[in-house]
């Protein structure tokens, strides 16, 4: 019996690569490469900072990763461009099915749970017109423990006041689904890019190609 | 005053992408792609397992990452091929300057310090004919704490019985140099691929394009 539907944000509800267009404006023909490195380093820096005991907010991590990505592809980043590209993260495109799926689940407890800090998460959700569809916006920044640590998922569970197995957790990120299963949530991997299952001995309970599939859990 | 010269192994002393030739034998024209995904996932899985509290040896992580890489590039992996490709990690090529640099430092305490477990590290170093040049082969597996945790570098320091600032640590991996500086070692980043400095507020003390540069620390 699922009591709370909990959604990851970046890559799951919103397409992080909708920043490519903005990147191309400043760095013609390099937008896709910069965006992909930006995302890779954003994740890597969140892992490394947690491992080193050097937590900082996801907004700082995101700016740091952007700087690395621009340098890696042979460009320089002035403060104004950095500011504009970072702000692109407040205007990511939601995936097409998101609003409809959330609307159909309004009789359930719905939450987002993200590595994003509130300073980047709240404006994104507000401008997307999805805000009224969620009961809670939960950030790991409240306890300074990035996913996929056990403590991060435990924080989400506490906020929702449910048992681990009463949560259905959705993410398009294989590492996040692995972490959620490791903690004890029910898991639905939204495999948008047709990737193989992660080889971490923690297979997701179910796999869908987009969020519409989760309606069968009702 | 440097008392111990400590070397990372994979990517620093040995070229992990010397497995491309073997990968091409089994998966024609896909060797380079498979090798690069293999390495990326090997690192990612070591971070994720540490973060999730799910440590397993680097040899298991390496096999898991290989399986993912082969699947990602649209191929299947039978047990015999898995075994042969994994064994390619026992025969990686040392970078050309390694033996000469180590030979010139024989009056110093020299060690390797790796995420690799002894079951993969010891055969590699033995077959490379570098074994007699090192005083110690230190693996994080002895304490089950992957780099870049503070505990991992502390383990290496204890094994060598020196102070943190008496160690010069060499790695080609930006994340590893960051972790070593975070702990308190002197650091020389061997930037073999001309990458930007990691944006983690922990810049290496020195940067060289190969290991020969470290001879100036004498």
Short mmCIF file of C-alpha atoms in Angstrom, two decimals:
data_model
loop_
_atom_site.label_atom_id
_atom_site.label_comp_id
_atom_site.label_asym_id
_atom_site.label_seq_id
_atom_site.Cartn_x
_atom_site.Cartn_y
_atom_site.Cartn_z
CA UNK A 1 0.00 0.00 0.00
CA UNK A 2 1.71 3.17 -1.25
CA UNK A 3 1.00 6.26 0.90
CA UNK A 4 3.45 8.73 -0.64
CA UNK A 5 4.64 9.22 -4.22
CA UNK A 6 8.06 10.86 -4.12
CA UNK A 7 9.72 12.30 -7.21
CA UNK A 8 13.31 13.16 -7.96
CA UNK A 9 13.55 16.48 -9.83
CA UNK A 10 16.53 16.87 -12.19
CA UNK A 11 16.26 14.43 -15.09
CA UNK A 12 13.02 12.98 -13.72
CA UNK A 13 10.43 15.80 -13.72
CA UNK A 14 12.59 18.31 -15.64
CA UNK A 15 14.98 17.91 -18.56
CA UNK A 16 18.38 19.19 -17.41
CA UNK A 17 19.50 19.40 -21.02
CA UNK A 18 16.97 22.11 -21.81
CA UNK A 19 19.93 24.41 -20.96
CA UNK A 20 21.57 23.45 -24.30
CA UNK A 21 19.78 26.25 -26.14
CA UNK A 22 21.10 28.87 -23.69
CA UNK A 23 24.62 27.35 -23.77
CA UNK A 24 24.59 27.57 -27.58
CA UNK A 25 23.77 31.29 -27.38
CA UNK A 26 27.01 31.98 -25.51
CA UNK A 27 29.14 29.16 -26.96
CA UNK A 28 27.92 28.40 -30.50
CA UNK A 29 27.96 24.69 -31.47
CA UNK A 30 29.26 23.69 -28.01
CA UNK A 31 25.94 23.78 -26.14
CA UNK A 32 25.33 20.04 -26.09
CA UNK A 33 28.89 19.14 -25.06
CA UNK A 34 28.95 21.80 -22.33
CA UNK A 35 25.53 20.75 -21.02
CA UNK A 36 26.52 17.08 -20.81
CA UNK A 37 29.83 17.80 -19.04
CA UNK A 38 28.00 20.25 -16.75
CA UNK A 39 25.57 17.54 -15.63
CA UNK A 40 28.30 14.88 -15.25
CA UNK A 41 30.45 17.16 -13.09
CA UNK A 42 27.44 18.36 -11.08
CA UNK A 43 26.81 14.76 -10.01
CA UNK A 44 30.50 13.94 -9.54
CA UNK A 45 31.05 17.03 -7.36
CA UNK A 46 28.06 16.16 -5.17
CA UNK A 47 29.48 12.64 -4.64
CA UNK A 48 33.02 13.88 -4.00
CA UNK A 49 32.04 16.61 -1.57
CA UNK A 50 29.96 14.15 0.43
CA UNK A 51 32.80 11.60 0.45
CA UNK A 52 35.39 14.20 1.48
CA UNK A 53 33.19 15.64 4.22
CA UNK A 54 33.05 18.95 2.31
CA UNK A 55 29.33 19.52 1.83
CA UNK A 56 28.19 22.65 0.06
CA UNK A 57 24.80 23.47 -1.42
CA UNK A 58 23.77 22.11 -4.83
CA UNK A 59 23.60 25.64 -6.18
CA UNK A 60 27.34 26.08 -5.47
CA UNK A 61 28.06 22.62 -6.88
CA UNK A 62 26.07 23.50 -10.00
CA UNK A 63 28.00 26.75 -10.55
CA UNK A 64 31.33 24.98 -9.94
CA UNK A 65 30.41 22.25 -12.44
CA UNK A 66 29.40 24.84 -15.03
CA UNK A 67 32.79 26.56 -14.73
CA UNK A 68 34.61 23.26 -15.19
CA UNK A 69 32.46 22.32 -18.20
CA UNK A 70 33.07 25.63 -19.98
CA UNK A 71 36.83 25.40 -19.36
CA UNK A 72 36.94 21.78 -20.51
CA UNK A 73 35.49 22.76 -23.86
CA UNK A 74 38.06 25.48 -24.37
CA UNK A 75 36.05 28.55 -23.37
CA UNK A 76 36.19 31.18 -20.64
CA UNK A 77 33.27 32.11 -18.38
CA UNK A 78 32.72 35.73 -17.31
CA UNK A 79 30.55 36.43 -14.23
CA UNK A 80 27.56 37.70 -16.25
CA UNK A 81 27.49 34.61 -18.49
CA UNK A 82 27.86 32.36 -15.45
CA UNK A 83 24.88 34.09 -13.86
CA UNK A 84 22.71 33.75 -16.96
CA UNK A 85 23.57 30.10 -17.53
CA UNK A 86 22.99 29.24 -13.88
CA UNK A 87 19.59 30.95 -14.10
CA UNK A 88 18.71 28.61 -16.98
CA UNK A 89 18.36 26.00 -14.23
CA UNK A 90 15.33 27.94 -12.93
CA UNK A 91 13.57 27.49 -16.28
CA UNK A 92 14.10 23.85 -17.19
CA UNK A 93 11.38 22.21 -19.28
CA UNK A 94 9.19 19.66 -17.50
CA UNK A 95 8.81 16.39 -19.41
CA UNK A 96 5.55 16.36 -21.41
CA UNK A 97 3.63 13.81 -19.31
CA UNK A 98 4.48 15.26 -15.88
CA UNK A 99 1.53 17.59 -15.29
CA UNK A 100 -1.07 15.05 -16.40
CA UNK A 101 0.38 12.26 -14.26
CA UNK A 102 0.58 14.46 -11.17
CA UNK A 103 -2.99 15.67 -11.75
CA UNK A 104 -4.28 12.10 -11.78
CA UNK A 105 -2.59 11.37 -8.43
CA UNK A 106 -4.01 14.33 -6.49
CA UNK A 107 -5.80 12.07 -3.98
CA UNK A 108 -2.35 10.79 -2.87
CA UNK A 109 0.45 12.43 -0.89
CA UNK A 110 2.91 13.80 -3.48
CA UNK A 111 6.39 15.17 -2.80
CA UNK A 112 9.57 16.10 -4.58
CA UNK A 113 12.84 15.06 -3.01
CA UNK A 114 16.00 16.47 -4.54
CA UNK A 115 19.71 17.10 -4.08
CA UNK A 116 18.83 20.64 -5.15
CA UNK A 117 18.85 23.32 -2.46
CA UNK A 118 15.70 25.39 -1.99
CA UNK A 119 17.31 28.45 -3.62
CA UNK A 120 17.28 26.62 -6.96
CA UNK A 121 14.46 24.13 -6.40
CA UNK A 122 11.71 26.48 -5.26
CA UNK A 123 11.95 28.96 -8.18
CA UNK A 124 12.03 26.09 -10.68
CA UNK A 125 8.91 24.42 -9.31
CA UNK A 126 7.11 27.75 -8.88
CA UNK A 127 7.65 28.88 -12.49
CA UNK A 128 6.68 25.46 -13.87
CA UNK A 129 3.13 25.79 -12.53
CA UNK A 130 3.48 22.40 -10.84
CA UNK A 131 3.80 23.83 -7.34
CA UNK A 132 0.14 23.41 -6.37
CA UNK A 133 0.31 19.70 -7.31
CA UNK A 134 2.81 18.81 -4.55
CA UNK A 135 2.26 18.50 -0.81
CA UNK A 136 5.96 18.84 0.06
CA UNK A 137 9.21 20.11 -1.44
CA UNK A 138 12.02 18.26 0.35
CA UNK A 139 15.68 19.09 -0.14
CA UNK A 140 18.72 17.19 1.15
CA UNK A 141 20.13 20.61 1.99
CA UNK A 142 17.93 20.60 5.11
CA UNK A 143 20.31 18.00 6.59
CA UNK A 144 23.35 18.54 4.30
CA UNK A 145 23.48 14.92 3.13
CA UNK A 146 23.42 14.34 -0.60
CA UNK A 147 21.66 11.36 -2.11
CA UNK A 148 22.45 8.45 -2.27
CA UNK A 149 23.43 8.38 1.43
CA UNK A 150 21.06 6.42 3.69
CA UNK A 151 20.59 9.56 5.81
CA UNK A 152 19.19 11.51 2.85
CA UNK A 153 16.35 9.06 2.11
CA UNK A 154 15.68 8.71 5.84
CA UNK A 155 15.19 12.48 5.97
CA UNK A 156 12.57 12.34 3.22
CA UNK A 157 10.75 9.50 4.99
CA UNK A 158 10.68 11.45 8.25
CA UNK A 159 9.29 14.57 6.54
CA UNK A 160 6.48 12.45 5.08
CA UNK A 161 5.83 10.55 8.31
CA UNK A 162 5.46 7.17 6.60
CA UNK A 163 7.29 3.82 6.64
CA UNK A 164 10.00 3.22 3.99
CA UNK A 165 7.94 0.58 2.20
CA UNK A 166 4.95 2.96 1.97
CA UNK A 167 6.93 5.25 -0.35
CA UNK A 168 7.05 4.82 -4.12
CA UNK A 169 10.13 6.69 -5.27
CA UNK A 170 10.58 7.75 -8.89
CA UNK A 171 13.84 8.79 -10.50
CA UNK A 172 15.37 8.71 -13.97
CA UNK A 173 18.81 8.51 -12.38
CA UNK A 174 20.03 4.96 -11.94
CA UNK A 175 22.25 5.88 -8.98
CA UNK A 176 19.29 7.53 -7.20
CA UNK A 177 16.99 4.55 -7.68
CA UNK A 178 19.80 2.31 -6.39
CA UNK A 179 20.17 4.48 -3.28
CA UNK A 180 16.42 4.55 -2.66
CA UNK A 181 16.16 0.77 -2.93
CA UNK A 182 19.20 0.40 -0.66
CA UNK A 183 17.33 2.46 1.94
CA UNK A 184 14.07 0.53 1.64
CA UNK A 185 11.71 2.56 -0.59
CA UNK A 186 9.67 0.95 -3.35
CA UNK A 187 11.30 2.12 -6.57
CA UNK A 188 10.22 2.92 -10.12
CA UNK A 189 13.09 3.72 -12.45
CA UNK A 190 11.97 6.12 -15.18
CA UNK A 191 14.42 4.95 -17.82
CA UNK A 192 14.02 7.83 -20.28
CA UNK A 193 17.26 7.09 -22.14
CA UNK A 194 16.97 3.30 -22.50
CA UNK A 195 20.06 2.63 -20.40
CA UNK A 196 21.06 -0.73 -18.87
CA UNK A 197 20.21 -1.42 -15.23
CA UNK A 198 23.04 -0.32 -12.91
CA UNK A 199 25.27 -3.21 -11.82
CA UNK A 200 25.02 -2.53 -8.08
CA UNK A 201 22.99 -5.55 -6.93
CA UNK A 202 19.96 -3.35 -6.22
CA UNK A 203 17.59 -3.63 -9.17
CA UNK A 204 14.57 -1.30 -9.28
CA UNK A 205 11.19 -2.82 -8.42
CA UNK A 206 9.75 -1.57 -11.73
CA UNK A 207 10.99 0.22 -14.83
CA UNK A 208 9.01 2.56 -17.09
CA UNK A 209 10.06 4.64 -20.07
CA UNK A 210 8.20 7.70 -18.72
CA UNK A 211 6.14 8.65 -15.67
CA UNK A 212 2.79 7.52 -17.09
CA UNK A 213 3.65 3.95 -16.11
CA UNK A 214 3.41 4.69 -12.39
CA UNK A 215 -0.37 5.10 -12.60
CA UNK A 216 -0.64 1.29 -12.50
CA UNK A 217 0.55 1.40 -8.84
CA UNK A 218 -2.75 2.99 -7.78
CA UNK B 1 60.78 18.07 3.59
CA UNK B 2 59.20 15.15 1.72
CA UNK B 3 59.79 11.75 3.37
CA UNK B 4 57.45 9.57 1.29
CA UNK B 5 56.52 9.68 -2.39
CA UNK B 6 53.11 8.07 -2.80
CA UNK B 7 51.66 7.15 -6.19
CA UNK B 8 48.14 6.45 -7.31
CA UNK B 9 48.05 3.48 -9.71
CA UNK B 10 45.23 3.49 -12.30
CA UNK B 11 45.70 6.36 -14.73
CA UNK B 12 48.83 7.56 -12.92
CA UNK B 13 51.42 4.76 -13.21
CA UNK B 14 49.42 2.62 -15.66
CA UNK B 15 47.23 3.49 -18.62
CA UNK B 16 43.76 2.06 -17.93
CA UNK B 17 42.90 2.45 -21.60
CA UNK B 18 45.50 -0.11 -22.64
CA UNK B 19 42.49 -2.49 -22.38
CA UNK B 20 41.09 -1.00 -25.62
CA UNK B 21 43.02 -3.48 -27.78
CA UNK B 22 41.56 -6.45 -25.89
CA UNK B 23 38.04 -4.93 -25.95
CA UNK B 24 38.33 -4.52 -29.72
CA UNK B 25 39.15 -8.22 -30.09
CA UNK B 26 35.80 -9.19 -28.60
CA UNK B 27 33.75 -6.16 -29.70
CA UNK B 28 35.21 -4.85 -32.98
CA UNK B 29 35.22 -1.02 -33.33
CA UNK B 30 33.68 -0.59 -29.86
CA UNK B 31 36.85 -1.01 -27.79
CA UNK B 32 37.43 2.67 -27.10
CA UNK B 33 33.81 3.41 -26.18
CA UNK B 34 33.57 0.35 -23.94
CA UNK B 35 36.89 1.15 -22.24
CA UNK B 36 35.86 4.74 -21.50
CA UNK B 37 32.45 3.76 -20.11
CA UNK B 38 34.13 0.97 -18.14
CA UNK B 39 36.45 3.45 -16.42
CA UNK B 40 33.69 6.03 -15.78
CA UNK B 41 31.42 3.44 -14.19
CA UNK B 42 34.28 1.91 -12.20
CA UNK B 43 34.82 5.29 -10.53
CA UNK B 44 31.10 6.03 -10.17
CA UNK B 45 30.42 2.64 -8.57
CA UNK B 46 33.24 3.12 -6.07
CA UNK B 47 31.76 6.52 -5.06
CA UNK B 48 28.20 5.20 -4.88
CA UNK B 49 29.04 2.10 -2.86
CA UNK B 50 30.96 4.20 -0.35
CA UNK B 51 28.11 6.74 -0.11
CA UNK B 52 25.47 4.01 0.29
CA UNK B 53 27.49 2.13 2.91
CA UNK B 54 27.78 -0.82 0.51
CA UNK B 55 31.52 -1.32 0.20
CA UNK B 56 32.79 -4.13 -1.98
CA UNK B 57 36.29 -4.72 -3.34
CA UNK B 58 37.53 -2.82 -6.39
CA UNK B 59 37.82 -6.10 -8.29
CA UNK B 60 34.06 -6.62 -7.92
CA UNK B 61 33.40 -2.97 -8.80
CA UNK B 62 35.62 -3.35 -11.88
CA UNK B 63 33.74 -6.45 -13.09
CA UNK B 64 30.37 -4.78 -12.43
CA UNK B 65 31.45 -1.69 -14.37
CA UNK B 66 32.65 -3.83 -17.29
CA UNK B 67 29.26 -5.57 -17.49
CA UNK B 68 27.45 -2.22 -17.53
CA UNK B 69 29.79 -0.82 -20.21
CA UNK B 70 29.33 -3.79 -22.53
CA UNK B 71 25.53 -3.65 -22.14
CA UNK B 72 25.48 0.11 -22.69
CA UNK B 73 27.17 -0.32 -26.04
CA UNK B 74 24.66 -2.91 -27.17
CA UNK B 75 26.61 -6.11 -26.56
CA UNK B 76 26.30 -9.14 -24.31
CA UNK B 77 29.07 -10.44 -22.04
CA UNK B 78 29.57 -14.18 -21.53
CA UNK B 79 31.52 -15.39 -18.47
CA UNK B 80 34.64 -16.33 -20.44
CA UNK B 81 34.85 -12.92 -22.14
CA UNK B 82 34.27 -11.20 -18.80
CA UNK B 83 37.14 -13.17 -17.32
CA UNK B 84 39.51 -12.34 -20.16
CA UNK B 85 38.66 -8.64 -20.19
CA UNK B 86 38.98 -8.40 -16.42
CA UNK B 87 42.39 -10.07 -16.69
CA UNK B 88 43.47 -7.31 -19.07
CA UNK B 89 43.61 -5.17 -15.91
CA UNK B 90 46.55 -7.32 -14.74
CA UNK B 91 48.53 -6.34 -17.85
CA UNK B 92 48.04 -2.59 -18.17
CA UNK B 93 50.90 -0.65 -19.77
CA UNK B 94 52.94 1.56 -17.46
CA UNK B 95 53.43 5.09 -18.79
CA UNK B 96 56.82 5.43 -20.53
CA UNK B 97 58.58 7.59 -17.91
CA UNK B 98 57.51 5.61 -14.82
CA UNK B 99 60.42 3.20 -14.43
CA UNK B 100 63.07 5.87 -14.94
CA UNK B 101 61.47 8.30 -12.46
CA UNK B 102 61.07 5.61 -9.79
CA UNK B 103 64.66 4.50 -10.32
CA UNK B 104 65.95 8.03 -9.68
CA UNK B 105 64.04 8.20 -6.38
CA UNK B 106 65.33 4.96 -4.85
CA UNK B 107 66.94 6.76 -1.89
CA UNK B 108 63.40 7.86 -0.83
CA UNK B 109 60.49 5.93 0.65
CA UNK B 110 58.21 5.03 -2.28
CA UNK B 111 54.71 3.59 -2.09
CA UNK B 112 51.66 2.98 -4.20
CA UNK B 113 48.27 3.76 -2.71
CA UNK B 114 45.23 2.64 -4.65
CA UNK B 115 41.51 1.96 -4.57
CA UNK B 116 42.48 -1.36 -6.14
CA UNK B 117 42.29 -4.44 -3.94
CA UNK B 118 45.41 -6.58 -3.60
CA UNK B 119 43.94 -9.33 -5.80
CA UNK B 120 44.19 -6.96 -8.78
CA UNK B 121 46.95 -4.62 -7.63
CA UNK B 122 49.63 -7.16 -6.71
CA UNK B 123 49.60 -9.13 -10.00
CA UNK B 124 49.67 -5.87 -12.01
CA UNK B 125 52.68 -4.47 -10.16
CA UNK B 126 54.46 -7.83 -10.16
CA UNK B 127 54.18 -8.35 -13.93
CA UNK B 128 55.23 -4.75 -14.66
CA UNK B 129 58.68 -5.32 -13.14
CA UNK B 130 58.18 -2.26 -10.96
CA UNK B 131 57.63 -4.23 -7.77
CA UNK B 132 61.21 -3.99 -6.50
CA UNK B 133 61.09 -0.18 -6.83
CA UNK B 134 58.40 0.26 -4.15
CA UNK B 135 58.68 -0.04 -0.37
CA UNK B 136 54.95 -0.50 0.15
CA UNK B 137 51.81 -1.49 -1.75
CA UNK B 138 48.89 0.06 0.12
CA UNK B 139 45.26 -0.66 -0.75
CA UNK B 140 42.13 1.03 0.62
CA UNK B 141 40.69 -2.49 0.80
CA UNK B 142 42.68 -2.99 4.02
CA UNK B 143 40.18 -0.65 5.73
CA UNK B 144 37.32 -0.79 3.20
CA UNK B 145 37.24 2.96 2.62
CA UNK B 146 37.55 4.15 -0.97
CA UNK B 147 39.40 7.32 -1.83
CA UNK B 148 38.61 10.23 -1.57
CA UNK B 149 37.38 9.70 2.03
CA UNK B 150 39.59 11.25 4.70
CA UNK B 151 39.91 7.80 6.32
CA UNK B 152 41.52 6.35 3.19
CA UNK B 153 44.40 8.87 3.07
CA UNK B 154 44.81 8.60 6.84
CA UNK B 155 45.30 4.85 6.38
CA UNK B 156 48.10 5.44 3.87
CA UNK B 157 49.80 7.93 6.20
CA UNK B 158 49.65 5.49 9.11
CA UNK B 159 51.15 2.68 6.99
CA UNK B 160 54.05 4.98 6.10
CA UNK B 161 54.47 6.34 9.65
CA UNK B 162 54.95 9.96 8.54
CA UNK B 163 53.12 13.26 8.98
CA UNK B 164 50.58 14.29 6.30
CA UNK B 165 52.75 17.19 5.10
CA UNK B 166 55.75 14.85 4.69
CA UNK B 167 53.94 12.98 1.90
CA UNK B 168 54.08 14.02 -1.75
CA UNK B 169 51.09 12.37 -3.38
CA UNK B 170 50.91 11.92 -7.16
CA UNK B 171 47.77 11.18 -9.12
CA UNK B 172 46.48 11.83 -12.63
CA UNK B 173 42.92 11.78 -11.27
CA UNK B 174 41.67 15.23 -10.35
CA UNK B 175 39.25 13.85 -7.74
CA UNK B 176 42.08 11.91 -6.05
CA UNK B 177 44.39 14.92 -5.89
CA UNK B 178 41.50 16.93 -4.45
CA UNK B 179 40.92 14.29 -1.77
CA UNK B 180 44.63 14.10 -0.90
CA UNK B 181 44.89 17.88 -0.53
CA UNK B 182 41.69 17.88 1.54
CA UNK B 183 43.41 15.42 3.90
CA UNK B 184 46.66 17.35 4.14
CA UNK B 185 49.17 15.70 1.77
CA UNK B 186 51.39 17.73 -0.54
CA UNK B 187 49.99 17.11 -4.00
CA UNK B 188 51.32 16.88 -7.55
CA UNK B 189 48.62 16.49 -10.17
CA UNK B 190 49.94 14.55 -13.18
CA UNK B 191 47.67 16.15 -15.76
CA UNK B 192 48.25 13.72 -18.62
CA UNK B 193 45.14 14.76 -20.57
CA UNK B 194 45.43 18.56 -20.27
CA UNK B 195 42.21 18.90 -18.29
CA UNK B 196 41.09 21.97 -16.32
CA UNK B 197 41.68 22.05 -12.56
CA UNK B 198 38.71 20.61 -10.65
CA UNK B 199 36.40 23.30 -9.25
CA UNK B 200 36.39 22.03 -5.68
CA UNK B 201 38.32 24.80 -3.92
CA UNK B 202 41.31 22.50 -3.38
CA UNK B 203 43.87 23.24 -6.07
CA UNK B 204 46.89 20.94 -6.33
CA UNK B 205 50.21 22.28 -5.01
CA UNK B 206 51.89 21.58 -8.38
CA UNK B 207 50.86 20.33 -11.81
CA UNK B 208 53.00 18.37 -14.28
CA UNK B 209 52.17 16.80 -17.62
CA UNK B 210 53.95 13.55 -16.66
CA UNK B 211 55.80 12.11 -13.67
CA UNK B 212 59.23 13.43 -14.64
CA UNK B 213 58.30 16.80 -13.16
CA UNK B 214 58.28 15.48 -9.60
CA UNK B 215 62.08 15.09 -9.61
CA UNK B 216 62.30 18.82 -8.87
CA UNK B 217 60.87 18.13 -5.37
CA UNK B 218 64.09 16.36 -4.35
#
